[in-house]
CSV table of C-alpha atoms in Angstrom, one decimal:
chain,number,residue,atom,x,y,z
A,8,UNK,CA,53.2,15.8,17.3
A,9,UNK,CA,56.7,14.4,17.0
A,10,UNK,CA,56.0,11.0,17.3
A,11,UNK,CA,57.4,10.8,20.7
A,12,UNK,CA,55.8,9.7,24.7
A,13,UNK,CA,56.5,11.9,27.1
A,14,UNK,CA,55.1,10.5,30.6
A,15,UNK,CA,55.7,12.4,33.9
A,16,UNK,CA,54.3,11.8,37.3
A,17,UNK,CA,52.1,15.2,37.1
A,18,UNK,CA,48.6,14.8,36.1
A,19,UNK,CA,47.6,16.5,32.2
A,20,UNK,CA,44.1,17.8,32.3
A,21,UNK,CA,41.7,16.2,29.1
A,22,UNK,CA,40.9,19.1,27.5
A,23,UNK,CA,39.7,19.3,24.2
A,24,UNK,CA,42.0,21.8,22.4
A,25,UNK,CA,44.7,19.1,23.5
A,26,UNK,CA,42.7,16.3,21.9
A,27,UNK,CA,43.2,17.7,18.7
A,28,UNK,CA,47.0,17.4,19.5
A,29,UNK,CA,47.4,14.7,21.0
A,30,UNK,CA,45.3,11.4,22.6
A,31,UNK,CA,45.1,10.6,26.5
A,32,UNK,CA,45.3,7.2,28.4
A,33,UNK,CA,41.9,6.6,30.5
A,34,UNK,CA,41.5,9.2,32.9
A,35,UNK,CA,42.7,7.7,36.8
A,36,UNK,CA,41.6,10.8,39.1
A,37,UNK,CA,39.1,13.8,38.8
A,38,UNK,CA,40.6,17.1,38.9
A,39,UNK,CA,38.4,20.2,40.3
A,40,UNK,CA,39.3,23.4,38.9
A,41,UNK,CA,38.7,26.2,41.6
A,42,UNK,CA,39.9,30.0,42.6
A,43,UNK,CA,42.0,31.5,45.0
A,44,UNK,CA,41.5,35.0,45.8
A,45,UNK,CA,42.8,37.1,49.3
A,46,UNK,CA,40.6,36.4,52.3
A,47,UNK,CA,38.7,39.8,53.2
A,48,UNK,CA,39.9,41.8,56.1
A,49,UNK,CA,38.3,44.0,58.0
A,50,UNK,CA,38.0,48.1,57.4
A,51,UNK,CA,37.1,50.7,59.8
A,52,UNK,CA,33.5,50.7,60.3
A,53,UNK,CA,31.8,54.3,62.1
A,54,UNK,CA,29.0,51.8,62.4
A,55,UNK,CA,30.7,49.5,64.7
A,56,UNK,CA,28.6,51.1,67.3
A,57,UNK,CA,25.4,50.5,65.7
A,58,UNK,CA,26.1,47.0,65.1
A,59,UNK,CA,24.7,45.5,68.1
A,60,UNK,CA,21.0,46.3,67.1
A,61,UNK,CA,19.3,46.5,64.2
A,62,UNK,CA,18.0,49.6,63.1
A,63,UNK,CA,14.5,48.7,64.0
A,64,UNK,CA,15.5,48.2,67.5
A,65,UNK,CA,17.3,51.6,67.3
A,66,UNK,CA,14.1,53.1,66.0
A,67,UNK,CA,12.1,51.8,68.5
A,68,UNK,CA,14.5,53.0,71.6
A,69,UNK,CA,14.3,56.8,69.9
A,70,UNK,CA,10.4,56.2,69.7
A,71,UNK,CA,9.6,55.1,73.6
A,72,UNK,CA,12.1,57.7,74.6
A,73,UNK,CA,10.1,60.4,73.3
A,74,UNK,CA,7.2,59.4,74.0
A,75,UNK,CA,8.3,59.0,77.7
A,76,UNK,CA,9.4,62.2,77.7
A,77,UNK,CA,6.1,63.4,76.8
A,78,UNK,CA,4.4,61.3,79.1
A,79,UNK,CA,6.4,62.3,82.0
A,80,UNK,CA,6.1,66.1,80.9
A,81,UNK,CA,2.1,65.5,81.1
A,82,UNK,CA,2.6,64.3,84.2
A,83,UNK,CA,4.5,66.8,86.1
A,84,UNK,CA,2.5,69.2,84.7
A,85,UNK,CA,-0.7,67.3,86.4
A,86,UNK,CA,1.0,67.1,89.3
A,87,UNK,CA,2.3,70.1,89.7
A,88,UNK,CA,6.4,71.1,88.2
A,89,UNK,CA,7.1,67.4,89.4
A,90,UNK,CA,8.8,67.9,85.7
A,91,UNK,CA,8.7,71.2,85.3
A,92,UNK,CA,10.0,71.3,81.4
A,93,UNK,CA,10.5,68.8,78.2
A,94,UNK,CA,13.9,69.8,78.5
A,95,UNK,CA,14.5,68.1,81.8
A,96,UNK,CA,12.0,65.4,81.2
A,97,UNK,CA,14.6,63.9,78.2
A,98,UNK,CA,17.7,64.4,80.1
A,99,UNK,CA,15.9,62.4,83.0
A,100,UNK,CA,15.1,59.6,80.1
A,101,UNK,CA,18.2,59.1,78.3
A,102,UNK,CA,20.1,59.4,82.0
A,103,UNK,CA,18.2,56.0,82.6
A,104,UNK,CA,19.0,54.4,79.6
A,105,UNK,CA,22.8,55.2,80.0
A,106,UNK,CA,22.5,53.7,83.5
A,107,UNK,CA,23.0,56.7,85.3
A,108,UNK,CA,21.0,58.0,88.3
A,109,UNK,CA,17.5,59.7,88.2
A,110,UNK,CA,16.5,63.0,90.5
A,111,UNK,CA,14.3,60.4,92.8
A,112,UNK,CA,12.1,63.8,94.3
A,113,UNK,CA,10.4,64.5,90.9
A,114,UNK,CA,8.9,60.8,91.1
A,115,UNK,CA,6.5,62.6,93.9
A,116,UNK,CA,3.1,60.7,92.0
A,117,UNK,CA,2.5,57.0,92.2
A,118,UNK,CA,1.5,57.7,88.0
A,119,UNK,CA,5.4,58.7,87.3
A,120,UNK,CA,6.8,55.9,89.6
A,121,UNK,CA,4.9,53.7,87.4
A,122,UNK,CA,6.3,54.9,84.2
A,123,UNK,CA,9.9,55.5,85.6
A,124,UNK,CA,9.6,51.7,86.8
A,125,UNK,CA,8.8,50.5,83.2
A,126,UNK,CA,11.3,52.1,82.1
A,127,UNK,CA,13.9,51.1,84.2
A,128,UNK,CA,13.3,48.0,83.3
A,129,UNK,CA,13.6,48.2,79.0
A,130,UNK,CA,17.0,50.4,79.9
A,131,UNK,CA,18.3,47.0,81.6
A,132,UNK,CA,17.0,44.6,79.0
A,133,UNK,CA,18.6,47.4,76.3
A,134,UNK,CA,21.8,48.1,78.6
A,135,UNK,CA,22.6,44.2,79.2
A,136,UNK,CA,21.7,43.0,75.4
A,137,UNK,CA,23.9,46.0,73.9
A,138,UNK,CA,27.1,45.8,75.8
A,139,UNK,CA,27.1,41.9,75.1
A,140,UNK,CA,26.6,41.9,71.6
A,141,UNK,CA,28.4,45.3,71.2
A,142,UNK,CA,31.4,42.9,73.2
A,143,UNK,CA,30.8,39.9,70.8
A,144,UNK,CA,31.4,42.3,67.6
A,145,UNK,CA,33.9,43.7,68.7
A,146,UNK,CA,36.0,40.7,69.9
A,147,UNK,CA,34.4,38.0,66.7
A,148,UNK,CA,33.7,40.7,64.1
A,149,UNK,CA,31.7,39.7,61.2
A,150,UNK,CA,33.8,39.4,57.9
A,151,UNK,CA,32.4,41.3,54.2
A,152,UNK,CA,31.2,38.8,52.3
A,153,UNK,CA,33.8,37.0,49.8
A,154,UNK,CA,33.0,35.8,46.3
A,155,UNK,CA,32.5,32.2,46.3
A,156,UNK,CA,31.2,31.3,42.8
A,157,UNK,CA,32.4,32.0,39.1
A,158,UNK,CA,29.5,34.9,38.2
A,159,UNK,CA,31.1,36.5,41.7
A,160,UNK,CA,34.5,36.2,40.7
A,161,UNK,CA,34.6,38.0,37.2
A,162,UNK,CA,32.7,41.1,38.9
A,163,UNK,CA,35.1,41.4,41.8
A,164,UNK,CA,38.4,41.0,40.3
A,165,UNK,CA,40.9,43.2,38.3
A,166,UNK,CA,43.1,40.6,37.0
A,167,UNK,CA,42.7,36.4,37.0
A,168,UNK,CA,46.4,34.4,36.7
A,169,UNK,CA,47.3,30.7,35.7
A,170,UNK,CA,50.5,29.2,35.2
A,171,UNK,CA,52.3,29.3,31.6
A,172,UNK,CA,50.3,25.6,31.4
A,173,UNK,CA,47.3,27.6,31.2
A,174,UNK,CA,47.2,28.7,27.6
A,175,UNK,CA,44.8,26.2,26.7
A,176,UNK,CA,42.2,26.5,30.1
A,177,UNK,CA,42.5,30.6,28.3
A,178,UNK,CA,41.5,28.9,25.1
A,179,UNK,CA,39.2,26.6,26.1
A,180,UNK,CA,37.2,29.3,28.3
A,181,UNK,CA,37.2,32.0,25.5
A,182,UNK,CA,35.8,28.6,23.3
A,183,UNK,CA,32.7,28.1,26.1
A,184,UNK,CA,28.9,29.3,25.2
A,185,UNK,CA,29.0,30.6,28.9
A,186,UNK,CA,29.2,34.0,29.4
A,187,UNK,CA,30.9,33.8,32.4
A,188,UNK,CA,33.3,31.6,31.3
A,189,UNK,CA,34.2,33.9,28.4
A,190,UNK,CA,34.6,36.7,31.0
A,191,UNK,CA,36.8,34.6,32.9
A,192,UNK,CA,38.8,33.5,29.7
A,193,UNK,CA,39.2,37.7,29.1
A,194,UNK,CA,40.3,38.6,32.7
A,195,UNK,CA,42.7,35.3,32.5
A,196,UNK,CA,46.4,36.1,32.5
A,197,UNK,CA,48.9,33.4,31.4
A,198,UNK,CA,52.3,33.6,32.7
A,199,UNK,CA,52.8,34.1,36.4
A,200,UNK,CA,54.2,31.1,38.1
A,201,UNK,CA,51.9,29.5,40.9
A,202,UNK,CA,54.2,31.0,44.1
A,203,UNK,CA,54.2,34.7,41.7
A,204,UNK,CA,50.2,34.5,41.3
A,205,UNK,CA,49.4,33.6,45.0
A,206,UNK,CA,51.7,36.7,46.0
A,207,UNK,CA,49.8,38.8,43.7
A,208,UNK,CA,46.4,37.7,44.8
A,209,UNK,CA,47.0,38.4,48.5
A,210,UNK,CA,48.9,42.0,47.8
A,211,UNK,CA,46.4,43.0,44.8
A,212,UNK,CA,42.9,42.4,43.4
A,213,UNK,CA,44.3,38.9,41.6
A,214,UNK,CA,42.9,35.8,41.6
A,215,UNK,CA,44.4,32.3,41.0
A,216,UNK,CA,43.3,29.4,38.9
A,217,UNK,CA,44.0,26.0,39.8
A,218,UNK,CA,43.5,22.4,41.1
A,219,UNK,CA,41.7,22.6,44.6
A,220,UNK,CA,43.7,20.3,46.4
A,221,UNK,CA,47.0,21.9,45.2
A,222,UNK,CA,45.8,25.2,46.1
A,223,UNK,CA,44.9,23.9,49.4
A,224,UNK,CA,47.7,22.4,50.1
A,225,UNK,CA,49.5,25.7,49.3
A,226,UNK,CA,47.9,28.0,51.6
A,227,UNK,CA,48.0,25.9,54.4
A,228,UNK,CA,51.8,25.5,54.1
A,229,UNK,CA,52.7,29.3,53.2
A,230,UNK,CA,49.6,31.1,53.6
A,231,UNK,CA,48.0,30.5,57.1
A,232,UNK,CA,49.0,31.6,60.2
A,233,UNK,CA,49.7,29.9,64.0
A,234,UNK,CA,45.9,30.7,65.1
A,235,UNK,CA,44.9,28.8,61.4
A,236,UNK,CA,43.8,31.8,59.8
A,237,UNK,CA,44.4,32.1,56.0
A,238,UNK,CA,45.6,35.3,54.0
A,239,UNK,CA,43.9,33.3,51.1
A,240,UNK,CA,40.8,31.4,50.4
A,241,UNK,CA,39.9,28.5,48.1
A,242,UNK,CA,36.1,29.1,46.9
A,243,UNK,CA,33.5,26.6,47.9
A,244,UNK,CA,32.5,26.2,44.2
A,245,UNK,CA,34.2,24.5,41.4
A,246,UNK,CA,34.8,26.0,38.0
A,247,UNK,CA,35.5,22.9,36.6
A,248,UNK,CA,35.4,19.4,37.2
A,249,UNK,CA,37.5,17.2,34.5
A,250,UNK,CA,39.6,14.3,34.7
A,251,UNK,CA,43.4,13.9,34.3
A,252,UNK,CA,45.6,11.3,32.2
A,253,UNK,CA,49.2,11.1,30.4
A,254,UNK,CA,49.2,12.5,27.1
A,255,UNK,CA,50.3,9.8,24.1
A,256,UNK,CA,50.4,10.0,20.2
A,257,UNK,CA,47.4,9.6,18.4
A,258,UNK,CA,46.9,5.7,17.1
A,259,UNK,CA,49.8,4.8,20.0
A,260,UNK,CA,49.9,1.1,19.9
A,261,UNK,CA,50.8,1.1,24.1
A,262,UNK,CA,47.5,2.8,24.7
A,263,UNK,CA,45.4,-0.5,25.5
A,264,UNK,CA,48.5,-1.7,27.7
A,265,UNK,CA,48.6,1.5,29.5
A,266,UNK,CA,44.7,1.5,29.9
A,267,UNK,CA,44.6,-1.6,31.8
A,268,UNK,CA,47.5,-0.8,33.8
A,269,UNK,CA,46.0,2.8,35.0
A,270,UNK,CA,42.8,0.8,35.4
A,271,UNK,CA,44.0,-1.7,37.8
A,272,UNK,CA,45.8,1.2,39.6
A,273,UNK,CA,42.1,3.3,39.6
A,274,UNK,CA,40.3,0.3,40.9
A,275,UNK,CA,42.6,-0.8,43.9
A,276,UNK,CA,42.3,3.0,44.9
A,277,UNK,CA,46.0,3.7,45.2
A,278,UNK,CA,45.7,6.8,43.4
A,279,UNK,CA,43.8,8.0,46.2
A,280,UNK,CA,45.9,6.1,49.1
A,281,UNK,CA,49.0,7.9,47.4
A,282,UNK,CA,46.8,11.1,47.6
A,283,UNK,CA,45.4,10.6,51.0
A,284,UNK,CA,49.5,9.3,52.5
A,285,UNK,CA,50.6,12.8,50.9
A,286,UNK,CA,47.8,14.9,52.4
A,287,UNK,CA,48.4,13.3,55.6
A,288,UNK,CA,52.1,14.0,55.9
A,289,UNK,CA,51.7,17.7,54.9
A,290,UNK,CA,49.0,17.9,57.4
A,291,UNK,CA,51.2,16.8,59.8
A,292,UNK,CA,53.9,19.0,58.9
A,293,UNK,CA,52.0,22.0,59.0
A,294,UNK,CA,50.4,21.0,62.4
A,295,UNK,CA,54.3,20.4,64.0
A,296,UNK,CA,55.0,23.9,62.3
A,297,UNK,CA,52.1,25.8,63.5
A,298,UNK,CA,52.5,24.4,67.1
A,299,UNK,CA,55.8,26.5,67.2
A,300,UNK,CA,54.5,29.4,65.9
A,301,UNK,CA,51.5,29.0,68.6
A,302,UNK,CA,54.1,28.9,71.1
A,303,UNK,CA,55.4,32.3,69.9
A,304,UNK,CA,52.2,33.5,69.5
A,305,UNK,CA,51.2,32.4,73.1
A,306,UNK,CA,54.3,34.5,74.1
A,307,UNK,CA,53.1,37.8,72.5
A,308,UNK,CA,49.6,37.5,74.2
A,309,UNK,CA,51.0,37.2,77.3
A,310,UNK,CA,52.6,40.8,76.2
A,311,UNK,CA,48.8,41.8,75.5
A,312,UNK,CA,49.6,42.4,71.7
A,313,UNK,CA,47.6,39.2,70.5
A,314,UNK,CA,44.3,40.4,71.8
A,315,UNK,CA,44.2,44.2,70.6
A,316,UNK,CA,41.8,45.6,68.9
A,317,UNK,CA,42.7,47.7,66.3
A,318,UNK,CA,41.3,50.9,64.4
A,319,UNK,CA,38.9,49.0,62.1
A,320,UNK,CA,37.3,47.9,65.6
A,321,UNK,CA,37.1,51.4,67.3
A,322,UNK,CA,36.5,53.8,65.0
A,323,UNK,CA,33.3,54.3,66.2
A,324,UNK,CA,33.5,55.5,69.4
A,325,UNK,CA,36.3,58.0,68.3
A,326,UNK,CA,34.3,59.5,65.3
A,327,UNK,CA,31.3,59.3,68.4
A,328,UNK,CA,33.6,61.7,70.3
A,329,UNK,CA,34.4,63.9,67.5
A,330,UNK,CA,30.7,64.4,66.6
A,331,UNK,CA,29.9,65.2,70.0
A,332,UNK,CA,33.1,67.6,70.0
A,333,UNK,CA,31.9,69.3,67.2
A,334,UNK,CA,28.4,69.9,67.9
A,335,UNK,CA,29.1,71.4,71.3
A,336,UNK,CA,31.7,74.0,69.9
A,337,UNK,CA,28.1,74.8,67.7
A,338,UNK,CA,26.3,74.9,70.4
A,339,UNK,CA,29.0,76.9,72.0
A,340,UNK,CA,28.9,79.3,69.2
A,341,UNK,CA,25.1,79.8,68.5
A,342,UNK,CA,24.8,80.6,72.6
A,343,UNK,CA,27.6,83.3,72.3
A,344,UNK,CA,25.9,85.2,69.8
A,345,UNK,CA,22.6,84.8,70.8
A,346,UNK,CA,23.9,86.4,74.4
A,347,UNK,CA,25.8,88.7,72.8
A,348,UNK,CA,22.2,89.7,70.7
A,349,UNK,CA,20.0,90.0,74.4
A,350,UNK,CA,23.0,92.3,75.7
A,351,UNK,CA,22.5,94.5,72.2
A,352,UNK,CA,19.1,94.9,73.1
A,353,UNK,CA,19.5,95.8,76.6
């Protein structure tokens, strides 16, 4: 606007609120515009338990069990008390299932050995496939599910940030016939710096707008820890996909000159060896740096402390134990007064 070139080795995203500013040289690389938001962790789960079957496995265990019981109720009635109540008939089911032992002397008929048989073998198959996948869960949990495209994003976030630079992506959002873009253009806050946003969006429900391969190059440097896991994520969808260039005046005589110059560059592909060369040394940085955090980490497992498993991973046995706790002090209660009922009779 004043008549004057400003060039700097950043790239300026063509946008067209700046067009009306200012013109561009030819665009030399593609820029794609993506979020940031924390990586989700994992909360204690009562279901942890459950996890290792589905509920129509679960359904179907309760089902044979009481049917058994039945069955095997029938049948010591036939055959004379070799089950002499339902009572006893369930605790001599769900003893198998738990792997426990069985009273072998009320198998008397060949009928019951049969079904006690059968059963035996579904509590192995159950037994076996439970404590492996319950072991899997526990030790490879499976993650909530994290928003990955723009419609995601403006429904799970409070608060979107973008550098000060980002007054025009604001603008130029709040200017789209997309209603999630003009959702993202309200939730957008301009200000933050990029190191203030990131901070933000892995202590709060932020999330950060910017170039992918900036943003990955971020979190892999402050963001990701020895074993390579990241506090933040980069989503797998793009919001934007535009091209960058150096602003210059409008009617600049240079622009051809600089055209053909940035063109020569584009085609010899040494945008993207200068790219691929910087890539390369941060990866290599990071790598050397996370070695030495692996060999601290390596020193803590051997302490046991690496390989813990938390609350979020056993809650469910605890709140198990609590129920049963609980209910037994019920129990407990409901037999005191109902004894305390056949002495007032008495």
């Amino acid at each position: 606007m004043d008549r004057s070139s400003f060039m700097a080795g950043n790239g300026y995203v063509i946008l067209p609120s700046r067009l009306q500013q200012y013109d561009f040289t030819s665009g030399y690389i593609v820029s794609y515009q993506s979020f940031v938001m924390a990586t989700p962790s994992l909360a204690p789960r009562w279901d942890n338990l459950l996890f290792p079957l589905s509920w129509e496995v679960w359904v179907s265990v309760i089902a044979a069990s009481v049917v058994l019981a039945g069955v095997l109720t029938m049948l010591g009635q036939a055959g004379r008390a070799t089950y002499p109540s339902l009572s006893q008939s369930v605790l001599e089911v769900y003893k198998i299932l738990l792997g426990q032992d069985f009273s072998q002397w009320r198998a008397r008929t060949t009928a019951s050995r049969i079904v006690i048989a059968a059963w035996l073998v579904v509590a192995l198959i159950v037994g076996v496939a439970y404590r492996g996948n319950l072991t899997a869960s526990l030790t490879s949990p499976v993650y909530p599910p994290r928003p990955e495209t723009a419609a995601a994003l403006v429904k799970a976030v409070e608060r979107i940030n973008i550098p000060p630079y980002g007054a025009d992506w604001k603008k130029f959002y709040l200017a789209s016939n997309s209603e999630v873009f003009n959702a993202i253009g309200k939730l957008l806050y301009v200000g933050p710096s990029m190191e203030e946003g990131l901070r933000l969006t892995a202590e709060k429900n932020h999330a950060v707008i910017a170039n992918r391969q900036f943003l990955d190059y971020v979190i892999a440097q402050n963001f990701t820890d020895a074993t390579g896991k990241a506090r933040l994520y980069v989503a797998q969808s793009n919001l934007e996909t535009v091209f960058l260039g150096y602003p210059i005046p409008h009617g600049a005589p240079y622009k051809p000159l600089l055209d053909r110059i940035i063109l020569a560059f584009t085609e010899s592909g040494l945008f993207l060896k200068w790219h691929g060369d910087q890539m390369d040394e941060v990866r290599a940085a990071i790598f050397s740096k996370q070695r030495q955090q692996e060999g601290r980490a390596n020193e803590a497992a051997s302490d046991g402390q690496a390989t813990s498993l938390t609350i979020a991973h056993m809650q469910g046995p605890f709140l198990f134990l609590t129920f049963g706790l609980v209910t037994a002090f019920l129990v407990f209660l409901v037999e005191l007064v109902f004894r305390f009922l056949l002495n007032a009779d008495r």
